[in-house]
Amino acid sequence: RQDGSKEMIAKALYTIMLLLRPKGGSEGILLRTAKMSIPKIPSVIGVGIDAVLGCLRHNLEHAKIQEMGCWALVNMALRSSHKQALLHGGVIQVIVSAMDAHPTNKKVQYRALFALINLVNMGVRHRTTSAHVPAERIIERVLESTATFIQCRDVADRGCMVLYNLSLDARNHEYLRRCKVPILMSQAVALHSNNRVLESIWNSTSSRLGRTDVLAPNSGVGAVNSTLAVPAGLAH
């Protein structure tokens, strides 16, 4: 973790991402368990998780390693047992630290947001996460990243998915409302008007937070209840 060359570490993390990619999947695809199978590699828990989190912690200043590490975490968190072990290992704090260290690096922010989608859907106010980083700090970091790169469809899309999953926990509602999350999401919808998934996420989140008065300019869509469920697994 500390002694290898930076380039070698980044390549190793990229390889981990490929090894854990669901069979039948491809980059950015929604996980459909009926059609895809998640690889089962026993050494992921323990050796694999410790190694990836260790690499990220010890190479915080290296953007490429942070990008590749967060990419590996996307697929590493697809299995429930892996996700639990990652949360106990402080994975969300590691991701937030990566985002804080590289706030203007779009690739790091994109991969980090993508990784958070698969991790925050179980909540962020449990002891294993709150012991490392407060829920409010996670929300702030996601908002900052999404707002900074809102012109980029992929970053805006992933950021809004994270916010959607955070809104599933009622304990986050007050802070999400205070941070005017529906307004930020409506801006993303207005900028990327042909993104129906983003539009549905915004509608559902706005309704859940009780901000049905907020409309995206020219969207022609009101904030109504949506049956959309952002998958717990988003493969990369």
Coordinates of C-alpha atoms in Angstrom, one line a residue:
R1 CA 0.0 0.0 0.0
Q2 CA 2.7 2.5 0.9
D3 CA 5.7 1.1 -1.0
G4 CA 4.4 0.5 -4.5
S5 CA 4.6 3.1 -7.2
K6 CA 1.6 5.4 -7.5
E7 CA 0.9 4.2 -11.0
M8 CA 1.0 0.5 -10.0
I9 CA -1.4 1.2 -7.1
A10 CA -3.9 3.0 -9.4
K11 CA -3.7 0.1 -11.9
A12 CA -4.3 -2.5 -9.1
L13 CA -7.4 -0.6 -8.0
Y14 CA -8.7 -0.5 -11.5
T15 CA -8.2 -4.3 -11.8
I16 CA -10.2 -4.8 -8.6
M17 CA -13.0 -2.8 -10.1
L18 CA -13.0 -5.0 -13.2
L19 CA -12.8 -8.2 -11.1
L20 CA -15.9 -7.2 -9.1
R21 CA -17.9 -6.0 -12.0
P22 CA -21.1 -8.1 -12.3
K23 CA -21.1 -10.6 -15.0
G24 CA -23.1 -9.3 -17.9
G25 CA -22.7 -5.7 -16.7
S26 CA -20.9 -2.8 -18.2
E27 CA -19.8 0.7 -17.0
G28 CA -22.6 2.7 -15.5
I29 CA -25.4 0.1 -15.9
L30 CA -28.1 -0.3 -13.4
L31 CA -27.7 -3.6 -11.6
R32 CA -30.5 -6.1 -12.5
T33 CA -30.0 -9.1 -10.3
A34 CA -32.2 -11.3 -12.5
K35 CA -29.8 -10.9 -15.5
M36 CA -26.5 -10.3 -13.8
S37 CA -24.5 -12.1 -11.1
I38 CA -22.1 -10.4 -8.7
P39 CA -18.8 -12.2 -8.4
K40 CA -18.2 -13.9 -5.1
I41 CA -14.5 -13.5 -4.0
P42 CA -14.0 -14.5 -0.3
S43 CA -10.8 -12.5 0.1
V44 CA -12.7 -9.2 -0.5
I45 CA -13.8 -9.1 3.2
G46 CA -10.7 -8.5 5.2
V47 CA -7.8 -8.4 2.8
G48 CA -9.5 -6.7 -0.1
I49 CA -11.4 -4.1 1.8
D50 CA -8.5 -3.3 4.2
A51 CA -6.2 -2.9 1.2
V52 CA -8.4 -0.6 -0.8
L53 CA -9.3 1.7 2.2
G54 CA -5.6 1.7 3.2
C55 CA -4.5 2.7 -0.3
L56 CA -7.0 5.6 -0.3
R57 CA -6.0 6.8 3.2
H58 CA -2.3 6.7 2.5
N59 CA -2.5 8.3 -0.9
L60 CA -5.0 11.1 -0.3
E61 CA -3.1 13.6 -2.3
H62 CA -2.9 11.4 -5.4
A63 CA -6.0 12.1 -7.6
K64 CA -5.7 9.1 -9.8
I65 CA -5.5 6.7 -6.9
Q66 CA -8.6 8.4 -5.3
E67 CA -10.4 8.1 -8.6
M68 CA -9.6 4.4 -9.2
G69 CA -10.2 3.6 -5.5
C70 CA -13.6 5.1 -5.5
W71 CA -14.4 3.3 -8.8
A72 CA -13.4 0.0 -7.1
L73 CA -15.7 0.8 -4.2
V74 CA -18.7 1.1 -6.5
N75 CA -18.6 -2.6 -7.3
M76 CA -17.1 -3.7 -4.0
A77 CA -20.3 -2.4 -2.2
L78 CA -22.7 -4.4 -4.4
R79 CA -22.7 -7.4 -2.0
S80 CA -24.5 -6.7 1.3
S81 CA -21.7 -8.4 3.3
H82 CA -19.1 -6.3 1.6
K83 CA -21.1 -3.2 2.2
Q84 CA -21.4 -3.9 5.9
A85 CA -17.6 -4.5 6.2
L86 CA -16.9 -1.3 4.3
L87 CA -19.1 0.8 6.5
H88 CA -17.5 -0.7 9.6
G89 CA -14.2 0.2 8.1
G90 CA -15.1 3.9 7.7
V91 CA -15.6 3.9 4.0
I92 CA -17.8 7.0 3.9
Q93 CA -15.3 9.1 5.7
V94 CA -12.6 7.9 3.2
I95 CA -14.8 8.9 0.3
V96 CA -15.6 12.3 1.8
S97 CA -11.9 12.9 2.4
A98 CA -11.2 12.1 -1.2
M99 CA -13.8 14.6 -2.3
D100 CA -12.4 17.2 0.1
A101 CA -8.9 16.7 -1.1
H102 CA -9.8 17.1 -4.8
P103 CA -12.8 19.5 -5.0
T104 CA -12.1 20.6 -8.5
N105 CA -11.3 17.2 -10.0
K106 CA -14.4 16.2 -11.9
K107 CA -13.3 12.5 -12.2
V108 CA -12.7 12.1 -8.5
Q109 CA -16.0 13.7 -7.7
Y110 CA -17.9 11.6 -10.2
R111 CA -16.4 8.3 -9.0
A112 CA -16.9 9.3 -5.3
L113 CA -20.5 10.2 -5.8
F114 CA -21.1 6.9 -7.7
A115 CA -19.6 5.0 -4.8
L116 CA -21.8 6.8 -2.3
I117 CA -25.0 5.8 -4.2
N118 CA -24.4 2.1 -3.2
L119 CA -23.4 3.0 0.4
V120 CA -25.8 5.6 1.8
N121 CA -29.0 3.7 0.9
M122 CA -28.6 1.9 4.2
G123 CA -28.5 5.2 6.1
V124 CA -25.6 7.3 7.3
R125 CA -26.8 7.9 10.9
H126 CA -25.8 4.4 12.2
R127 CA -22.9 4.2 14.7
T128 CA -20.4 2.7 12.2
T129 CA -20.7 5.9 10.0
S130 CA -21.5 8.7 12.4
A131 CA -18.5 7.7 14.5
H132 CA -16.3 8.8 11.6
V133 CA -18.2 11.6 9.9
P134 CA -21.5 13.4 10.7
A135 CA -24.5 12.9 8.4
E136 CA -24.7 16.7 7.9
R137 CA -21.1 16.7 6.6
I138 CA -21.9 14.0 4.1
I139 CA -24.9 15.9 2.8
E140 CA -22.8 19.1 2.5
R141 CA -20.1 17.4 0.6
V142 CA -22.5 15.8 -1.9
L143 CA -24.3 19.2 -2.3
E144 CA -21.0 21.0 -2.9
S145 CA -19.8 18.5 -5.5
T146 CA -23.2 18.4 -7.3
A147 CA -23.4 22.2 -7.4
T148 CA -19.9 22.6 -8.6
F149 CA -20.3 20.2 -11.6
I150 CA -24.0 20.6 -12.2
Q151 CA -23.4 21.4 -15.8
C152 CA -22.0 17.9 -16.3
R153 CA -24.9 15.5 -16.7
D154 CA -23.1 12.5 -15.3
V155 CA -22.0 14.2 -12.1
A156 CA -25.4 15.9 -11.6
D157 CA -27.1 12.6 -12.2
R158 CA -25.0 10.7 -9.6
G159 CA -25.1 13.5 -7.1
C160 CA -28.9 13.7 -7.2
M161 CA -29.1 9.9 -6.8
V162 CA -27.1 10.2 -3.6
L163 CA -29.4 12.9 -2.4
Y164 CA -32.4 10.7 -3.3
N165 CA -31.0 7.8 -1.2
L166 CA -30.2 10.2 1.7
S167 CA -33.8 11.4 1.6
L168 CA -35.0 7.8 2.3
D169 CA -34.0 8.4 5.9
A170 CA -36.6 10.7 7.6
R171 CA -33.9 11.8 10.0
N172 CA -32.1 13.6 7.2
H173 CA -35.2 15.5 6.0
E174 CA -34.8 18.7 8.1
Y175 CA -31.2 19.2 7.0
L176 CA -31.9 18.4 3.4
R177 CA -34.8 21.0 3.4
R178 CA -32.5 23.5 5.1
C179 CA -29.9 23.0 2.4
K180 CA -32.6 23.5 -0.2
V181 CA -32.0 20.2 -1.9
P182 CA -35.1 20.3 -4.1
I183 CA -34.0 23.6 -5.6
L184 CA -30.6 22.2 -6.5
M185 CA -32.2 19.1 -8.0
S186 CA -34.6 21.3 -10.0
Q187 CA -31.7 23.2 -11.4
A188 CA -30.1 19.9 -12.5
V189 CA -33.4 18.8 -14.2
A190 CA -33.7 22.1 -16.0
L191 CA -30.1 21.8 -17.3
H192 CA -30.5 18.2 -18.4
S193 CA -34.2 18.2 -19.4
N194 CA -33.9 14.9 -21.4
N195 CA -32.8 12.9 -18.4
R196 CA -36.0 11.1 -17.3
V197 CA -34.3 9.2 -14.5
L198 CA -33.1 12.5 -13.0
E199 CA -36.5 14.0 -13.4
S200 CA -38.2 11.1 -11.5
I201 CA -35.6 11.3 -8.8
W202 CA -36.2 15.0 -8.3
N203 CA -40.0 14.5 -8.3
S204 CA -39.8 11.8 -5.7
T205 CA -37.3 13.6 -3.4
S206 CA -39.2 16.9 -3.6
S207 CA -42.4 15.2 -2.7
R208 CA -40.8 13.2 0.2
L209 CA -39.3 16.4 1.6
G210 CA -42.6 18.2 1.3
R211 CA -41.3 20.8 -1.2
T212 CA -43.9 20.2 -3.9
D213 CA -44.0 24.0 -4.6
V214 CA -40.5 23.8 -6.3
L215 CA -40.6 23.4 -10.0
A216 CA -37.8 23.1 -12.5
P217 CA -38.1 25.9 -15.1
N218 CA -39.8 24.7 -18.3
S219 CA -39.8 21.1 -17.1
G220 CA -43.6 20.8 -17.3
V221 CA -43.5 18.3 -14.5
G222 CA -44.9 18.8 -11.0
A223 CA -43.5 17.2 -7.9
V224 CA -45.6 14.1 -7.5
N225 CA -45.1 10.8 -5.8
S226 CA -42.9 8.5 -7.9
T227 CA -42.5 4.8 -7.8
L228 CA -38.9 5.1 -8.9
A229 CA -36.5 3.3 -6.6
V230 CA -32.8 4.0 -7.1
P231 CA -31.2 0.5 -7.0
A232 CA -29.1 -0.4 -4.0
G233 CA -26.6 -1.6 -6.6
L234 CA -25.3 0.5 -9.4
A235 CA -22.6 -1.3 -11.2
H236 CA -19.7 0.3 -12.9

